[in-house]
């Protein structure tokens, strides 16, 4: 009773002191509330003023600063265009001095295109179009003069005044002469006169005799015949035959220079030429050479070693090198930027796979409206969840298959390059995943099991399509080049070894995590049984938080148990509840 009375008196004292303190602090509290309200109003007004100032500054920037910047930009653009115009005139004049007419015409066409697209409406260039048209006329006259000087140089005589022929008039004259010759031949053939036959026989005999005595000399220096005066029909026929072949050789040289000039690309401009376009060019040139061979213009020079054939072969090799460099750079860039996440499969890739399985040939096809992409690439009813770089590489392999079909004569060069690309893709994947290179390149925190599985599946997809590329190459190779097919087998072996290495790494990681999970599960089960047993035992001996002395002793023992449990390596991350949670089952 005495203790209870003392506690009640203490309670009253504490209550009175708290009331006194609250009354003393109430005035300061309400003053702070009023001050907060005033401060809030002042902040609202300040924000309103700031918005007004910002709107005014924005208006000033639009009216003054932006106009000034625009004027400066226009002035700089005008200076650049004037410099371009001055450089254009200098460049055109320099090319004209070098007699490089194709480049001059190309430069003028580019300038007209820029003038019509980017500089339309610029007043300072309003006369540039007419100046460029005048340059066309000047170039035409210069080319005509060069042609006349070439005729004078080749034939050794100066053309008469006003007799320099244009292309159209020359073509009409040649056609008229050809018609007359055909008419004469038909007349002789239909007359059946023995005199005509005797004349023809004498002419052929004279031609045969003349060809047997002087063919070697004519073939050694055909340009020397241009200065020889023609005095008889047999001599004319011998000379025309050699000069026709010589003219054909000159025409081939001109064609070669034109093709080389057209094939040159500006720096940084991608090559948009397709294998089909190159095939069309080769077929046209072959048709031209066959027609020339039928006319007998390859008597002294085989078709295979003609300048045009050598030029076409060189252009094809250059195209193959550009084709390979572009795709090698593309796949390298895509791999370096790969995040090693599962990529959505576009309809284009699914259509490519379906068409390949249907026809047995790997080809790029446009995406069909019936095919819809998904999360996995379906290949022969098997789902391939792969990264985006693997899909891009399949498309590149289809490009090479199209090249094999379009350029069978260069299959060996294409084979070496596609094998190089296959090995590069395989080794780069190994460096990024097994060598952990992706951690530095794209910022991955760790190489996870998902990354390993995606890499393995991507390589399996490439392995599936390599036989299609191999069969395409085998169809195009000659019999003496079939030994090159061993490179595909070596590439497939490398891919298989890489896939096995990734699989073994994947299995080891899964084994490690499985063992840890099993250990954790065992200790978690033991801990749950311990909690249930401890709860029942404490309830049986009537220990609760209300009994402070016994509860404190039990808490010390339970804390020692929890500390010992966390000290074990397999239970370092195990969640251990408090003693209250164990007792009340929380």
Coordinates of C-alpha atoms in Angstrom, one line a residue:
X1 CA 0.0 0.0 0.0
X2 CA 2.8 2.4 0.8
X3 CA 4.5 1.7 -2.5
X4 CA 1.2 2.3 -4.3
X5 CA 0.6 5.6 -2.6
X6 CA 4.2 6.7 -3.5
X7 CA 3.7 5.8 -7.1
X8 CA 0.4 7.7 -7.2
X9 CA 2.0 10.8 -5.8
X10 CA 4.8 10.5 -8.3
X11 CA 2.3 10.2 -11.0
X12 CA 0.4 13.3 -9.9
X13 CA 3.7 15.3 -9.8
X14 CA 4.7 14.2 -13.3
X15 CA 1.2 15.0 -14.6
X16 CA 1.3 18.5 -13.1
X17 CA 4.7 19.2 -14.5
X18 CA 3.8 18.0 -18.0
X19 CA 0.7 20.2 -18.0
X20 CA 2.8 23.2 -16.9
X21 CA 5.3 22.6 -19.7
X22 CA 2.5 22.2 -22.3
X23 CA 0.9 25.4 -21.2
X24 CA 4.2 27.2 -21.4
X25 CA 5.0 25.9 -24.9
X26 CA 1.6 26.5 -26.4
X27 CA 2.1 30.1 -27.1
X28 CA 5.4 29.4 -29.0
X29 CA 3.7 26.6 -31.0
X30 CA 0.8 28.8 -32.2
X31 CA 3.2 31.5 -33.0
X32 CA 5.2 29.1 -35.2
X33 CA 1.9 28.0 -36.9
X34 CA 1.1 31.6 -37.8
X35 CA 4.6 32.2 -39.0
X36 CA 4.4 29.2 -41.3
X37 CA 1.2 30.5 -42.8
X38 CA 2.8 33.8 -43.6
X39 CA 5.9 32.2 -44.9
X40 CA 3.8 30.1 -47.3
X41 CA 2.1 33.2 -48.7
X42 CA 5.4 34.9 -49.2
X43 CA 6.8 31.8 -51.0
X44 CA 3.7 31.7 -53.3
X45 CA 4.2 35.4 -54.2
X46 CA 7.9 34.8 -54.9
X47 CA 7.1 31.8 -57.2
X48 CA 4.6 33.9 -59.1
X49 CA 7.2 36.7 -59.6
X50 CA 9.8 34.1 -60.7
X51 CA 7.4 32.7 -63.3
X52 CA 6.8 36.2 -64.6
X53 CA 10.5 36.9 -64.8
X54 CA 11.1 33.6 -66.6
X55 CA 8.4 34.3 -69.2
X56 CA 9.9 37.8 -69.8
X57 CA 13.4 36.3 -70.2
X58 CA 12.0 33.7 -72.6
X59 CA 10.3 36.4 -74.7
X60 CA 13.5 38.5 -74.7
X61 CA 15.5 35.4 -75.7
X62 CA 13.1 34.6 -78.6
X63 CA 13.0 38.2 -79.8
X64 CA 16.6 39.2 -79.4
X65 CA 19.0 36.4 -78.8
X66 CA 17.4 33.8 -81.1
X67 CA 17.3 36.4 -84.0
X68 CA 21.0 37.2 -83.4
X69 CA 21.9 33.5 -83.4
X70 CA 19.9 33.0 -86.6
X71 CA 21.6 35.9 -88.3
X72 CA 25.0 34.5 -87.3
X73 CA 24.1 31.0 -88.6
X74 CA 22.9 32.4 -91.9
X75 CA 26.1 34.5 -92.2
X76 CA 28.3 31.5 -91.5
X77 CA 26.3 29.4 -94.0
X78 CA 26.6 32.1 -96.6
X79 CA 30.4 32.2 -96.1
X80 CA 30.6 28.4 -96.4
X81 CA 28.5 28.4 -99.6
X82 CA 30.6 31.2 -101.1
X83 CA 33.8 29.2 -100.3
X84 CA 32.2 26.1 -101.9
X85 CA 31.3 28.1 -105.0
X86 CA 34.9 29.4 -105.3
X87 CA 36.3 25.9 -104.7
X88 CA 33.8 24.5 -107.2
X89 CA 35.0 26.8 -110.0
X90 CA 38.7 26.0 -109.2
X91 CA 38.0 22.2 -109.1
X92 CA 36.1 22.3 -112.4
X93 CA 38.9 24.3 -114.0
X94 CA 41.5 21.9 -112.7
X95 CA 39.7 18.9 -113.9
X96 CA 39.2 20.5 -117.3
X97 CA 42.9 21.2 -117.5
X98 CA 43.5 17.5 -116.8
X99 CA 40.9 16.5 -119.5
X100 CA 39.0 14.5 -116.8
X101 CA 35.6 15.1 -118.3
X102 CA 33.6 12.4 -116.4
X103 CA 34.7 13.9 -113.0
X104 CA 33.8 17.4 -114.2
X105 CA 30.3 16.3 -115.3
X106 CA 29.8 14.4 -112.0
X107 CA 30.9 17.5 -110.1
X108 CA 28.5 19.7 -112.0
X109 CA 25.6 17.2 -111.5
X110 CA 26.3 17.1 -107.8
X111 CA 26.4 20.9 -107.6
X112 CA 23.0 21.1 -109.5
X113 CA 21.5 18.6 -107.1
X114 CA 22.7 20.6 -104.0
X115 CA 21.5 23.8 -105.7
X116 CA 18.0 22.4 -106.2
X117 CA 17.6 20.7 -102.8
X118 CA 19.6 22.7 -100.2
X119 CA 20.2 26.1 -101.8
X120 CA 16.8 26.7 -103.4
X121 CA 15.7 30.3 -102.8
X122 CA 19.2 31.6 -102.0
X123 CA 19.6 34.9 -103.9
X124 CA 23.4 34.9 -104.2
X125 CA 23.2 31.6 -106.1
X126 CA 20.4 32.5 -108.5
X127 CA 22.8 32.7 -111.5
X128 CA 24.7 29.5 -110.6
X129 CA 22.3 27.2 -112.5
X130 CA 22.8 29.0 -115.8
X131 CA 26.5 29.1 -115.2
X132 CA 26.6 25.3 -114.8
X133 CA 24.6 24.9 -118.0
X134 CA 27.1 27.1 -119.8
X135 CA 29.8 24.8 -118.4
X136 CA 28.1 21.8 -120.0
X137 CA 28.3 23.5 -123.4
X138 CA 32.0 24.4 -122.9
X139 CA 32.8 20.8 -121.9
X140 CA 30.9 19.6 -125.1
X141 CA 33.0 21.8 -127.3
X142 CA 36.2 20.8 -125.6
X143 CA 35.4 17.1 -126.0
X144 CA 34.6 17.7 -129.7
X145 CA 37.9 19.5 -130.1
X146 CA 39.8 16.7 -128.4
X147 CA 38.0 14.1 -130.6
X148 CA 39.0 16.1 -133.7
X149 CA 42.6 16.2 -132.5
X150 CA 42.5 12.5 -131.7
X151 CA 41.3 11.8 -135.3
X152 CA 44.1 14.0 -136.6
X153 CA 46.7 12.2 -134.5
X154 CA 45.5 8.7 -135.3
X155 CA 44.8 9.1 -139.0
X156 CA 47.7 11.6 -139.7
X157 CA 45.4 14.1 -141.6
X158 CA 43.7 17.2 -140.5
X159 CA 39.9 17.2 -140.8
X160 CA 38.5 19.8 -143.2
X161 CA 36.7 22.8 -141.8
X162 CA 33.1 22.0 -140.8
X163 CA 33.4 18.3 -141.5
X164 CA 33.8 17.1 -137.9
X165 CA 30.9 14.7 -137.4
X166 CA 28.7 14.3 -134.4
X167 CA 27.7 10.9 -133.0
X168 CA 24.3 10.9 -134.6
X169 CA 25.5 11.8 -138.1
X170 CA 28.3 9.3 -137.8
X171 CA 25.8 6.5 -136.8
X172 CA 23.6 7.3 -139.8
X173 CA 26.5 7.2 -142.2
X174 CA 27.7 3.8 -140.8
X175 CA 24.1 2.4 -141.1
X176 CA 23.9 3.7 -144.7
X177 CA 27.2 2.1 -145.7
X178 CA 26.2 -1.2 -144.0
X179 CA 22.9 -1.3 -146.0
X180 CA 24.7 -0.7 -149.3
X181 CA 27.2 -3.5 -148.6
X182 CA 24.4 -5.9 -147.8
X183 CA 22.5 -4.9 -151.0
X184 CA 25.6 -5.5 -153.1
X185 CA 26.2 -8.9 -151.5
X186 CA 22.6 -9.9 -152.1
X187 CA 22.8 -8.8 -155.8
X188 CA 26.0 -10.9 -156.4
X189 CA 24.5 -13.9 -154.6
X190 CA 21.2 -13.8 -156.6
X191 CA 22.8 -13.1 -160.0
X192 CA 24.5 -16.5 -160.2
X193 CA 26.9 -15.1 -162.8
X194 CA 30.1 -17.0 -163.4
X195 CA 31.9 -13.7 -163.8
X196 CA 30.7 -12.6 -160.4
X197 CA 31.8 -15.9 -159.0
X198 CA 35.2 -15.6 -160.7
X199 CA 35.5 -12.1 -159.4
X200 CA 34.7 -13.2 -155.9
X201 CA 37.1 -16.1 -156.2
X202 CA 39.9 -13.8 -157.4
X203 CA 39.2 -11.5 -154.5
X204 CA 39.3 -14.3 -151.9
X205 CA 42.5 -15.6 -153.4
X206 CA 44.1 -12.2 -153.3
X207 CA 42.9 -11.7 -149.7
X208 CA 44.3 -15.1 -148.7
X209 CA 47.6 -14.4 -150.3
X210 CA 47.8 -10.9 -148.8
X211 CA 46.8 -12.3 -145.4
X212 CA 49.5 -14.9 -145.6
X213 CA 52.3 -12.5 -146.4
X214 CA 51.5 -9.5 -144.2
X215 CA 49.3 -10.6 -141.3
X216 CA 52.2 -10.7 -138.9
X217 CA 53.4 -7.3 -139.7
X218 CA 49.9 -5.8 -139.5
X219 CA 49.2 -7.4 -136.1
X220 CA 52.5 -6.1 -134.7
X221 CA 51.8 -2.4 -135.4
X222 CA 48.2 -1.7 -136.4
X223 CA 48.5 2.0 -135.8
X224 CA 51.1 2.2 -138.6
X225 CA 48.4 1.2 -141.1
X226 CA 46.6 4.5 -140.5
X227 CA 49.4 6.4 -142.4
X228 CA 49.4 3.9 -145.3
X229 CA 47.6 4.9 -148.5
X230 CA 45.1 2.2 -149.6
X231 CA 45.4 1.4 -153.3
X232 CA 43.5 -1.8 -153.7
X233 CA 40.4 -3.7 -152.4
X234 CA 42.4 -6.6 -150.9
X235 CA 44.7 -4.1 -149.1
X236 CA 41.6 -2.3 -147.8
X237 CA 40.0 -5.4 -146.5
X238 CA 43.2 -6.5 -144.7
X239 CA 43.5 -3.0 -143.2
X240 CA 39.9 -2.8 -142.1
X241 CA 40.1 -6.2 -140.3
X242 CA 43.2 -5.1 -138.3
X243 CA 41.9 -1.6 -137.7
X244 CA 38.5 -3.0 -136.5
X245 CA 40.3 -5.1 -133.9
X246 CA 42.5 -2.1 -132.9
X247 CA 39.4 0.1 -132.6
X248 CA 37.7 -2.5 -130.5
X249 CA 40.7 -2.6 -128.2
X250 CA 40.6 1.1 -127.8
X251 CA 36.9 1.0 -127.0
X252 CA 37.5 -1.6 -124.3
X253 CA 40.1 0.6 -122.8
X254 CA 37.7 3.5 -122.7
X255 CA 35.0 1.3 -121.2
X256 CA 37.5 0.2 -118.5
X257 CA 38.3 3.8 -117.5
X258 CA 34.6 4.6 -117.4
X259 CA 33.8 1.6 -115.2
X260 CA 36.7 2.4 -112.8
X261 CA 35.6 6.0 -112.5
X262 CA 32.0 5.0 -111.8
X263 CA 33.0 2.4 -109.2
X264 CA 34.9 4.8 -107.0
X265 CA 33.1 5.8 -103.9
X266 CA 33.4 8.9 -101.8
X267 CA 34.8 8.5 -98.3
X268 CA 32.2 7.6 -95.8
X269 CA 29.5 6.7 -98.4
X270 CA 28.3 3.1 -98.2
X271 CA 28.3 0.9 -101.3
X272 CA 24.7 0.3 -102.3
X273 CA 25.6 -2.0 -105.2
X274 CA 23.8 -5.4 -105.0
X275 CA 25.1 -8.7 -106.3
X276 CA 22.3 -8.8 -108.8
X277 CA 23.3 -5.4 -110.3
X278 CA 26.9 -6.7 -110.6
X279 CA 25.7 -9.8 -112.3
X280 CA 23.7 -7.8 -114.8
X281 CA 26.8 -5.8 -115.6
X282 CA 28.9 -8.9 -116.1
X283 CA 26.2 -10.5 -118.4
X284 CA 26.1 -7.3 -120.5
X285 CA 29.8 -7.2 -120.9
X286 CA 29.9 -10.9 -121.7
X287 CA 27.2 -10.4 -124.3
X288 CA 29.2 -7.5 -125.8
X289 CA 32.4 -9.6 -125.9
X290 CA 30.6 -12.6 -127.5
X291 CA 29.2 -10.3 -130.2
X292 CA 32.6 -8.9 -130.8
X293 CA 34.0 -12.4 -131.0
X294 CA 31.4 -13.4 -133.6
X295 CA 32.5 -10.4 -135.7
X296 CA 36.1 -11.7 -135.5
X297 CA 37.5 -8.9 -133.4
X298 CA 39.4 -11.3 -131.1
X299 CA 41.6 -12.8 -133.7
X300 CA 44.9 -11.8 -132.1
X301 CA 43.7 -11.5 -128.5
X302 CA 41.8 -14.1 -126.4
X303 CA 38.6 -13.0 -124.7
X304 CA 39.9 -14.0 -121.3
X305 CA 42.9 -11.7 -121.3
X306 CA 41.2 -8.7 -122.9
X307 CA 41.4 -5.4 -121.0
X308 CA 37.6 -5.5 -120.3
X309 CA 37.8 -9.0 -118.8
X310 CA 40.7 -8.0 -116.6
X311 CA 38.9 -4.8 -115.5
X312 CA 35.7 -6.6 -114.7
X313 CA 37.6 -9.2 -112.6
X314 CA 39.4 -6.4 -110.7
X315 CA 36.1 -4.5 -110.1
X316 CA 34.4 -7.7 -108.8
X317 CA 37.3 -8.4 -106.4
X318 CA 37.1 -4.8 -105.1
X319 CA 33.3 -5.1 -104.7
X320 CA 33.8 -8.4 -102.7
X321 CA 36.3 -6.7 -100.4
X322 CA 34.0 -3.8 -99.8
X323 CA 31.1 -6.2 -99.3
X324 CA 33.1 -8.1 -96.7
X325 CA 34.5 -5.1 -94.9
X326 CA 31.0 -3.5 -94.5
X327 CA 29.6 -6.7 -93.0
X328 CA 32.6 -7.4 -90.8
X329 CA 32.4 -3.9 -89.4
X330 CA 28.6 -4.3 -88.9
X331 CA 28.8 -7.6 -86.9
X332 CA 31.7 -6.3 -84.9
X333 CA 29.8 -3.2 -83.9
X334 CA 26.6 -5.1 -83.1
X335 CA 28.6 -7.6 -80.9
X336 CA 30.4 -4.9 -79.0
X337 CA 27.1 -3.2 -78.2
X338 CA 25.3 -6.5 -77.4
X339 CA 23.6 -6.4 -73.9
X340 CA 23.2 -10.3 -74.0
X341 CA 19.5 -10.2 -73.4
X342 CA 16.8 -12.2 -75.2
X343 CA 15.9 -10.3 -78.4
X344 CA 12.4 -10.0 -79.9
X345 CA 12.3 -11.8 -83.3
X346 CA 11.0 -9.5 -86.1
X347 CA 8.8 -10.9 -88.8
X348 CA 11.6 -10.5 -91.3
X349 CA 13.8 -13.1 -89.6
X350 CA 11.0 -15.6 -89.2
X351 CA 10.1 -15.2 -92.9
X352 CA 13.8 -15.8 -93.8
X353 CA 13.9 -19.0 -91.8
X354 CA 10.6 -20.3 -93.2
X355 CA 11.7 -19.6 -96.8
X356 CA 15.0 -21.3 -96.1
X357 CA 13.4 -24.4 -94.8
X358 CA 10.9 -24.4 -97.7
X359 CA 13.5 -24.0 -100.5
X360 CA 16.6 -25.4 -98.9
X361 CA 18.6 -22.3 -99.8
X362 CA 19.4 -19.4 -97.5
X363 CA 18.1 -16.1 -98.9
X364 CA 17.0 -12.7 -97.7
X365 CA 13.2 -12.3 -98.2
X366 CA 10.9 -9.4 -97.4
X367 CA 8.7 -9.8 -94.3
X368 CA 5.3 -11.2 -95.1
X369 CA 2.1 -9.9 -93.5
X370 CA 1.1 -13.5 -92.6
X371 CA 4.2 -14.0 -90.4
X372 CA 4.3 -12.3 -87.0
X373 CA 7.4 -12.1 -84.9
X374 CA 7.6 -13.3 -81.3
X375 CA 10.0 -13.8 -78.4
X376 CA 11.7 -16.9 -80.0
X377 CA 12.8 -17.8 -83.5
X378 CA 11.0 -21.0 -84.6
X379 CA 13.3 -23.2 -86.7
X380 CA 11.8 -26.6 -87.7
X381 CA 9.3 -26.5 -84.7
X382 CA 12.2 -25.7 -82.3
X383 CA 12.3 -22.4 -80.4
X384 CA 15.6 -20.5 -80.4
X385 CA 15.7 -17.7 -77.8
X386 CA 18.8 -15.8 -79.0
X387 CA 20.4 -12.4 -78.8
X388 CA 20.0 -9.7 -81.6
X389 CA 23.5 -10.1 -82.9
X390 CA 22.8 -13.8 -83.8
X391 CA 19.8 -12.7 -85.9
X392 CA 21.9 -10.0 -87.7
X393 CA 24.6 -12.6 -88.4
X394 CA 22.1 -15.0 -90.0
X395 CA 21.0 -12.2 -92.3
X396 CA 24.6 -11.5 -93.2
X397 CA 25.1 -15.2 -94.0
X398 CA 22.1 -14.9 -96.3
X399 CA 23.9 -12.0 -98.1
X400 CA 26.9 -14.2 -98.7
X401 CA 24.7 -17.0 -100.1
X402 CA 23.2 -14.5 -102.6
X403 CA 26.8 -13.5 -103.5
X404 CA 27.8 -17.1 -104.1
X405 CA 24.8 -17.5 -106.5
X406 CA 25.4 -14.2 -108.2
X407 CA 29.2 -14.4 -108.6
X408 CA 30.1 -18.2 -108.9
X409 CA 33.5 -17.3 -110.6
X410 CA 34.6 -15.7 -107.3
X411 CA 33.4 -18.4 -105.0
X412 CA 36.8 -19.2 -103.6
X413 CA 37.3 -15.5 -102.5
X414 CA 33.8 -15.4 -101.0
X415 CA 34.4 -18.7 -99.1
X416 CA 37.6 -17.5 -97.5
X417 CA 35.8 -14.3 -96.3
X418 CA 32.7 -16.0 -95.0
X419 CA 34.8 -18.5 -93.0
X420 CA 36.8 -15.6 -91.6
X421 CA 33.5 -14.0 -90.5
X422 CA 32.3 -17.2 -88.9
X423 CA 35.6 -17.5 -86.9
X424 CA 35.5 -13.9 -85.9
X425 CA 31.9 -14.2 -84.6
X426 CA 32.8 -17.3 -82.6
X427 CA 36.0 -15.9 -81.1
X428 CA 34.3 -12.6 -80.2
X429 CA 31.4 -14.3 -78.4
X430 CA 34.0 -16.4 -76.5
X431 CA 35.9 -13.2 -75.5
X432 CA 32.7 -11.4 -74.4
X433 CA 31.1 -14.2 -72.4
X434 CA 33.7 -16.7 -71.3
X435 CA 36.4 -13.9 -71.1
X436 CA 34.0 -11.5 -69.4
X437 CA 34.7 -8.8 -71.9
X438 CA 31.1 -7.7 -71.8
X439 CA 31.6 -6.5 -68.3
X440 CA 33.7 -3.6 -69.5
X441 CA 32.1 -3.0 -72.9
X442 CA 28.4 -2.7 -71.9
X443 CA 28.6 -2.5 -68.2
X444 CA 27.2 -5.9 -67.2
X445 CA 27.5 -6.5 -63.4
X446 CA 28.2 -10.2 -63.9
X447 CA 28.0 -13.0 -66.4
X448 CA 24.9 -14.7 -65.3
X449 CA 23.5 -18.1 -66.2
X450 CA 21.0 -16.4 -68.6
X451 CA 23.9 -14.8 -70.5
X452 CA 25.6 -18.1 -70.8
X453 CA 22.5 -19.9 -72.0
X454 CA 21.7 -17.1 -74.6
X455 CA 25.3 -17.3 -75.9
X456 CA 25.1 -21.1 -76.3
X457 CA 21.8 -20.9 -78.0
X458 CA 22.9 -18.2 -80.4
X459 CA 25.9 -20.3 -81.4
X460 CA 23.7 -23.3 -82.0
X461 CA 21.5 -21.2 -84.3
X462 CA 24.6 -20.2 -86.4
X463 CA 25.7 -23.9 -86.5
X464 CA 22.2 -24.8 -87.9
X465 CA 22.6 -22.4 -90.8
X466 CA 26.3 -23.0 -91.6
X467 CA 25.4 -26.2 -93.8
X468 CA 23.2 -24.0 -96.0
X469 CA 26.1 -21.7 -96.6
X470 CA 28.4 -24.6 -97.2
X471 CA 26.1 -26.2 -99.7
X472 CA 25.7 -22.9 -101.6
X473 CA 29.5 -22.6 -101.8
X474 CA 30.0 -26.2 -102.9
X475 CA 27.5 -25.6 -105.8
X476 CA 29.6 -22.6 -107.0
X477 CA 33.1 -24.0 -106.6
X478 CA 35.0 -25.8 -109.4
X479 CA 36.2 -29.4 -108.9
X480 CA 39.8 -28.3 -108.3
X481 CA 38.5 -26.0 -105.5
X482 CA 36.4 -28.5 -103.6
X483 CA 39.3 -28.9 -101.0
X484 CA 38.4 -25.5 -99.6
X485 CA 35.2 -27.0 -98.1
X486 CA 37.4 -28.3 -95.2
X487 CA 37.4 -24.8 -93.7
X488 CA 33.6 -25.1 -93.0
X489 CA 34.2 -28.3 -91.2
X490 CA 36.9 -26.7 -89.1
X491 CA 34.6 -23.7 -88.3
X492 CA 31.9 -26.1 -87.2
X493 CA 34.3 -28.0 -85.0
X494 CA 35.4 -24.7 -83.3
X495 CA 31.7 -23.8 -82.8
X496 CA 31.0 -27.2 -81.2
X497 CA 34.0 -26.8 -78.8
X498 CA 32.9 -23.4 -77.8
X499 CA 29.3 -24.6 -77.2
X500 CA 30.6 -27.5 -75.1
X501 CA 32.8 -25.0 -73.1
X502 CA 29.8 -22.7 -72.4
X503 CA 27.7 -25.7 -71.5
X504 CA 30.2 -27.1 -69.0
X505 CA 30.5 -23.6 -67.5
X506 CA 26.8 -23.4 -67.2
X507 CA 26.5 -26.8 -65.6
X508 CA 29.3 -25.9 -63.0
X509 CA 27.5 -22.7 -62.1
X510 CA 24.2 -24.5 -61.7
X511 CA 25.8 -27.3 -59.6
X512 CA 27.3 -24.6 -57.3
X513 CA 24.0 -22.8 -56.8
X514 CA 22.2 -26.1 -56.4
X515 CA 24.5 -27.2 -53.6
X516 CA 24.2 -23.9 -51.8
X517 CA 20.4 -24.0 -52.1
X518 CA 20.3 -27.5 -50.7
X519 CA 22.5 -26.5 -47.8
X520 CA 20.4 -23.4 -47.0
X521 CA 17.2 -25.5 -47.3
X522 CA 18.5 -28.0 -44.8
X523 CA 19.4 -25.4 -42.2
X524 CA 16.1 -23.5 -42.8
X525 CA 14.2 -26.7 -42.1
X526 CA 16.2 -27.4 -38.9
X527 CA 15.7 -23.8 -37.8
X528 CA 11.9 -24.0 -38.3
X529 CA 11.7 -27.2 -36.2
X530 CA 13.9 -25.6 -33.5
X531 CA 11.5 -22.6 -33.3
X532 CA 8.4 -24.8 -33.0
X533 CA 10.1 -26.9 -30.3
X534 CA 11.3 -23.8 -28.4
X535 CA 7.9 -22.2 -28.5
X536 CA 6.3 -25.4 -27.1
X537 CA 8.9 -25.7 -24.4
X538 CA 8.6 -22.1 -23.2
X539 CA 4.8 -22.5 -23.1
X540 CA 5.1 -25.6 -21.1
X541 CA 7.4 -24.0 -18.4
X542 CA 5.3 -20.8 -18.4
X543 CA 8.0 -18.3 -19.5
X544 CA 6.7 -15.1 -21.1
X545 CA 7.9 -11.5 -21.4
X546 CA 6.0 -10.6 -18.2
X547 CA 8.4 -12.7 -16.2
X548 CA 11.4 -10.4 -16.8
X549 CA 14.1 -12.5 -15.0
X550 CA 13.5 -15.8 -16.6
X551 CA 12.7 -14.2 -20.0
X552 CA 16.0 -12.3 -19.9
X553 CA 18.0 -15.6 -19.3
X554 CA 16.1 -17.3 -22.2
X555 CA 16.8 -14.2 -24.4
X556 CA 20.5 -14.5 -23.8
X557 CA 20.6 -18.2 -24.7
X558 CA 18.5 -17.5 -27.9
X559 CA 20.9 -14.6 -28.9
X560 CA 23.9 -17.0 -28.5
X561 CA 22.1 -19.5 -30.7
X562 CA 21.4 -16.9 -33.4
X563 CA 25.0 -15.6 -33.4
X564 CA 26.3 -19.2 -33.7
X565 CA 23.9 -19.9 -36.5
X566 CA 24.9 -16.8 -38.5
X567 CA 28.6 -17.6 -38.0
X568 CA 28.2 -20.7 -40.2
X569 CA 29.1 -20.1 -43.9
X570 CA 25.9 -21.7 -45.2
X571 CA 23.7 -19.6 -42.9
X572 CA 25.2 -16.2 -43.2
X573 CA 22.2 -14.9 -45.0
X574 CA 19.6 -16.9 -43.0
X575 CA 16.8 -14.7 -41.5
X576 CA 16.7 -15.3 -37.7
X577 CA 13.6 -14.0 -35.9
X578 CA 13.5 -12.4 -32.4
X579 CA 12.4 -14.3 -29.3
X580 CA 9.1 -12.5 -29.2
X581 CA 8.4 -13.5 -32.8
X582 CA 9.1 -17.1 -31.9
X583 CA 6.8 -17.0 -28.9
X584 CA 3.9 -15.2 -30.5
X585 CA 4.3 -16.9 -33.9
X586 CA 4.8 -13.7 -36.0

